[in-house]
Short mmCIF file of C-alpha atoms in Angstrom, two decimals:
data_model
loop_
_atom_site.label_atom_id
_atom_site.label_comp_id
_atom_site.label_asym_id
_atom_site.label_seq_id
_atom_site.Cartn_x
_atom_site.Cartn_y
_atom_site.Cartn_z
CA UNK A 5 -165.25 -88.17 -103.49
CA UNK A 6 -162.06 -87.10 -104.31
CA UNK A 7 -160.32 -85.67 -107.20
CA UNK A 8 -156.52 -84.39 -108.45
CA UNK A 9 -155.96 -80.94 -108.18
CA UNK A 10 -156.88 -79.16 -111.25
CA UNK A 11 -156.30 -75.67 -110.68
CA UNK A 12 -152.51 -76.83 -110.20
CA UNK A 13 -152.33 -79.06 -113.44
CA UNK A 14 -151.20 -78.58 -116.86
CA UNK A 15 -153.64 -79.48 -119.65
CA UNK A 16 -151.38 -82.35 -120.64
CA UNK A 17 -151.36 -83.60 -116.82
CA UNK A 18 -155.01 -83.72 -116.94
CA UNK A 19 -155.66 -85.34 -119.98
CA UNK A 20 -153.10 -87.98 -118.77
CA UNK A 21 -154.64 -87.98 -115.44
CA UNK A 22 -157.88 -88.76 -116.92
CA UNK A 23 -156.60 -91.85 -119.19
CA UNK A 24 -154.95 -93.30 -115.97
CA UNK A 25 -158.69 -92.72 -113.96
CA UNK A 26 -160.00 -94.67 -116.76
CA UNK A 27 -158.03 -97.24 -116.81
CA UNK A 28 -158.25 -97.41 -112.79
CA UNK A 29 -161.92 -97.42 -112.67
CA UNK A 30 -161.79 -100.30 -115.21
CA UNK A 31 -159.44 -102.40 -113.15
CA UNK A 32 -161.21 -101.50 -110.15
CA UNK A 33 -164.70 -102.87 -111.65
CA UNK A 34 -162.79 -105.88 -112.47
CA UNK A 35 -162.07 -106.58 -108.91
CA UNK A 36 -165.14 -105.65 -107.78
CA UNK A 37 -167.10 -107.96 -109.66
CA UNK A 38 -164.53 -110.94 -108.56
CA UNK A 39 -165.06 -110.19 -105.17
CA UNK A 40 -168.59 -110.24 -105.21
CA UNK A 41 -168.95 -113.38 -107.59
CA UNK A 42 -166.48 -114.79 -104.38
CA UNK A 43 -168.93 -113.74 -101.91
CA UNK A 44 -172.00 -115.03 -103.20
CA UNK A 45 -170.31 -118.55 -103.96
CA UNK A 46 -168.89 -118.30 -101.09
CA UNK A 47 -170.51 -121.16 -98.32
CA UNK A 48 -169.05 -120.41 -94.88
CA UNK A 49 -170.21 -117.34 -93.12
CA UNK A 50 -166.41 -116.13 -92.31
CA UNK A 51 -165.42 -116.99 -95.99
CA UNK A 52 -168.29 -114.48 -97.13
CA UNK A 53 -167.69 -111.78 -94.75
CA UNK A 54 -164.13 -111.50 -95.92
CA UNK A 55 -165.41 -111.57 -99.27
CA UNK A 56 -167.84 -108.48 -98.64
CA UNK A 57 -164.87 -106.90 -97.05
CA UNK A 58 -163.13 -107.39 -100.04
CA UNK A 59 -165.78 -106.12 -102.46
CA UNK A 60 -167.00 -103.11 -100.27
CA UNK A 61 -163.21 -101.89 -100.44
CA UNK A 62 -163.31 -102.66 -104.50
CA UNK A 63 -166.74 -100.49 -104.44
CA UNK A 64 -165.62 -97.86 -102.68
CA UNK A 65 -162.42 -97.65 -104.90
CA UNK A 66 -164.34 -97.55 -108.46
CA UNK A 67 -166.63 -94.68 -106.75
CA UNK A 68 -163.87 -92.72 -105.83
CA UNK A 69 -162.06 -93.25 -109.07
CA UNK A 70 -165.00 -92.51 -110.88
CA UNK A 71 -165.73 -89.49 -109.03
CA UNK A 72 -161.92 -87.95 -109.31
CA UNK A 73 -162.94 -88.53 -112.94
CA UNK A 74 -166.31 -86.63 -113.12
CA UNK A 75 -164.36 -83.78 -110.92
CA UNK A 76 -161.46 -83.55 -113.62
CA UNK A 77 -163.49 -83.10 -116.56
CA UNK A 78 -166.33 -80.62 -114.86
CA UNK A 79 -163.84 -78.22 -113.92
CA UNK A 80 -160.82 -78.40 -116.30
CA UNK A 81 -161.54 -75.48 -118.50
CA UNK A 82 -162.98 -73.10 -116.15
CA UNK A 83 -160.10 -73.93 -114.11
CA UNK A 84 -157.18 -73.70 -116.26
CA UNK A 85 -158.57 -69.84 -117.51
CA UNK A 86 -158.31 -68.65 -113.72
CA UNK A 87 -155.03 -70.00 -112.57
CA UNK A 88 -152.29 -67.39 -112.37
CA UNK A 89 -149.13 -67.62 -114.70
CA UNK A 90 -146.56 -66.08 -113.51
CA UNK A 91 -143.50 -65.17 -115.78
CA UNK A 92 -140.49 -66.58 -113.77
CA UNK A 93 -141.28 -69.58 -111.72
CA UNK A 94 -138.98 -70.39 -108.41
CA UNK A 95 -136.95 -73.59 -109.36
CA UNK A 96 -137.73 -74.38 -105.28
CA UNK A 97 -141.21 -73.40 -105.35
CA UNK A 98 -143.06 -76.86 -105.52
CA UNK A 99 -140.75 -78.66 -103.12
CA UNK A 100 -141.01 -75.70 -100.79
CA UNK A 101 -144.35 -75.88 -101.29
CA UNK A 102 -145.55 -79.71 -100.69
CA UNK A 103 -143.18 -79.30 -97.81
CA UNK A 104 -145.70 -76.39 -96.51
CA UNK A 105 -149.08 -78.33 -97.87
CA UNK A 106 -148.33 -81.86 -96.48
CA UNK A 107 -148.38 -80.92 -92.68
CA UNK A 108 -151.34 -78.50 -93.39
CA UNK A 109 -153.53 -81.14 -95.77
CA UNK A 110 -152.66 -84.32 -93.01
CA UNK A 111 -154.24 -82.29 -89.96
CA UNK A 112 -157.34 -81.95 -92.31
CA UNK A 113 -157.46 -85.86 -93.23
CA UNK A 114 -156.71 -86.21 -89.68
CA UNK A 115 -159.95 -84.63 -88.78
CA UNK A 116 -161.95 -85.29 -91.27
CA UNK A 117 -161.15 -89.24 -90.96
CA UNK A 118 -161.92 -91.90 -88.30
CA UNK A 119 -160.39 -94.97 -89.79
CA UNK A 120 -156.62 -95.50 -90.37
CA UNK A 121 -157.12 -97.07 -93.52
CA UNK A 122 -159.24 -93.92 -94.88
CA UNK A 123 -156.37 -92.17 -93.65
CA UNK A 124 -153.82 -93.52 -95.84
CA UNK A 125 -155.96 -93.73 -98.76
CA UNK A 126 -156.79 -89.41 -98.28
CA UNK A 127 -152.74 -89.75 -98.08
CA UNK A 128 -151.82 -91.91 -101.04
CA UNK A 129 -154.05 -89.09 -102.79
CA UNK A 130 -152.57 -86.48 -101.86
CA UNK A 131 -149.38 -87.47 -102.50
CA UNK A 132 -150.48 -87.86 -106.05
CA UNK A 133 -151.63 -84.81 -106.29
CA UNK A 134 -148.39 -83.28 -105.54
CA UNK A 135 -146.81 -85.19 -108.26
CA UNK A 136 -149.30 -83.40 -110.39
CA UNK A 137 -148.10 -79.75 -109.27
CA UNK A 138 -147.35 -77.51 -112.08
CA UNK A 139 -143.82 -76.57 -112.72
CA UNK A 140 -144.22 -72.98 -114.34
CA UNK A 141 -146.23 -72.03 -111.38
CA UNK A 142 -144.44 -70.04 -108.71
CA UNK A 143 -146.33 -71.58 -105.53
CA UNK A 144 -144.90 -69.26 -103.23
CA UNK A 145 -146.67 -66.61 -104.75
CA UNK A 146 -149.77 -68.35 -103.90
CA UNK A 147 -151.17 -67.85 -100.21
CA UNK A 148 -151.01 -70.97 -98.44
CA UNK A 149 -154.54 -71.06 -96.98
CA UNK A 150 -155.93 -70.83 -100.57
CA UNK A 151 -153.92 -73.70 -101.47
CA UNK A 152 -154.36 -75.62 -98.35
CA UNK A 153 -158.04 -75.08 -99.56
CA UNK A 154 -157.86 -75.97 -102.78
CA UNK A 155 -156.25 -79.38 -102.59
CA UNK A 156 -158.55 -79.74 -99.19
CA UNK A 157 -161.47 -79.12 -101.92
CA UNK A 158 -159.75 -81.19 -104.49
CA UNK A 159 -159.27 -84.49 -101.98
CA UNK A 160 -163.14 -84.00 -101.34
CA UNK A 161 -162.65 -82.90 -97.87
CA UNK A 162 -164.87 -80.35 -95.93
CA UNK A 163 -164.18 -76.42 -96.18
CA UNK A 164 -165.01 -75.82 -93.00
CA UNK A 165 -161.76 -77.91 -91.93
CA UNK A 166 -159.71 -76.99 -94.44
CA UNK A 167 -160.39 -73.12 -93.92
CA UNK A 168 -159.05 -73.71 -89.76
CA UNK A 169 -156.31 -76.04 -91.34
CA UNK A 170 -154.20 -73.92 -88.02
CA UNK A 171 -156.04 -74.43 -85.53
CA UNK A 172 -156.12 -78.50 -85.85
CA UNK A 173 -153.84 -80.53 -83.91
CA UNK A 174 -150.10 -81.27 -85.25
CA UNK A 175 -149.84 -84.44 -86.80
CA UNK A 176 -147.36 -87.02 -85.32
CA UNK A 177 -143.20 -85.67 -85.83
CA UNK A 178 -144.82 -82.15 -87.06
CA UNK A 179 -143.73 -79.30 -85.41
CA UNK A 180 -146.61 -78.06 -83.92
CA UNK A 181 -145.23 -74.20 -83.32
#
């Protein structure tokens, strides 16, 4: 339910981003399918539960994977014709940025998630998304709350959250002035 941010990629990042899925949501099958052969040969009742732990975790990982796919592909071009170009990007802009979006995006997953573990999988995406950021985009020219938005929207996370991003509570060591 979750996908890399396209409106922030080059072509080239996507179409890499896209091999990688593919190769992910291969893997992920893989493991999937051993986890569930494990479970149903499996003979004592703790022994299978671990193994349906193990194979709901695989599921859920070749859903999302396939789903960050689906997301990539149905919005590249539309996507890449609207993003702004701007003629000089800031050398600072994308660390200033992520510095910025992190804080902003983590109240959202913190919201939006009950679990710690679904926590730190929003997070491990996110991160990746930010190693997907655009270098000859000048990100300070882009409002915050529209970005905050669209990686919010990217990650598969609700609108509603992302759009009062402010008014969540401050994650743990985040300055919450």
């Amino acid at each position: 339910h979750r996908r890399v941010p396209l409106a922030i990629m080059s072509e080239a990042a996507t179409d890499r981003a896209e091999a990688i899925l593919a190769e992910l949501a291969e893997m992920d099958l893989e493991l999937a399918r051993k986890a569930h052969g494990a479970a149903m040969a499996a003979e004592d009742p703790a022994e299978v539960a671990g193994h349906i732990r193990n194979y709901q975790r695989m599921a859920r990982s070749v859903r999302q994977t396939l789903a960050i796919k689906a997301r990539l592909a149905e919005g590249r071009v539309r996507r890449l014709a609207e993003r702004p170009r701007l003629p000089e990007p800031s050398p600072f802009g994308i660390k200033r940025r992520i510095r910025e979006l992190n804080p902003a995006v983590c109240r959202v997953i913190d919201a939006f998630t009950e679990r710690e573990d679904e926590r730190e999988s929003y997070r491990d995406d996110l991160i990746e998304a930010f190693c997907d950021l655009d270098a000859t985009i000048d990100y300070t020219a882009v409002p915050l709350d529209a970005h905050v938005a669209d990686i919010c929207h990217v990650l598969g996370l609700p609108a509603g959250l992302a759009a009062r991003w402010r008014d969540l509570p401050a994650g743990e060591g985040e300055d919450s002035s």
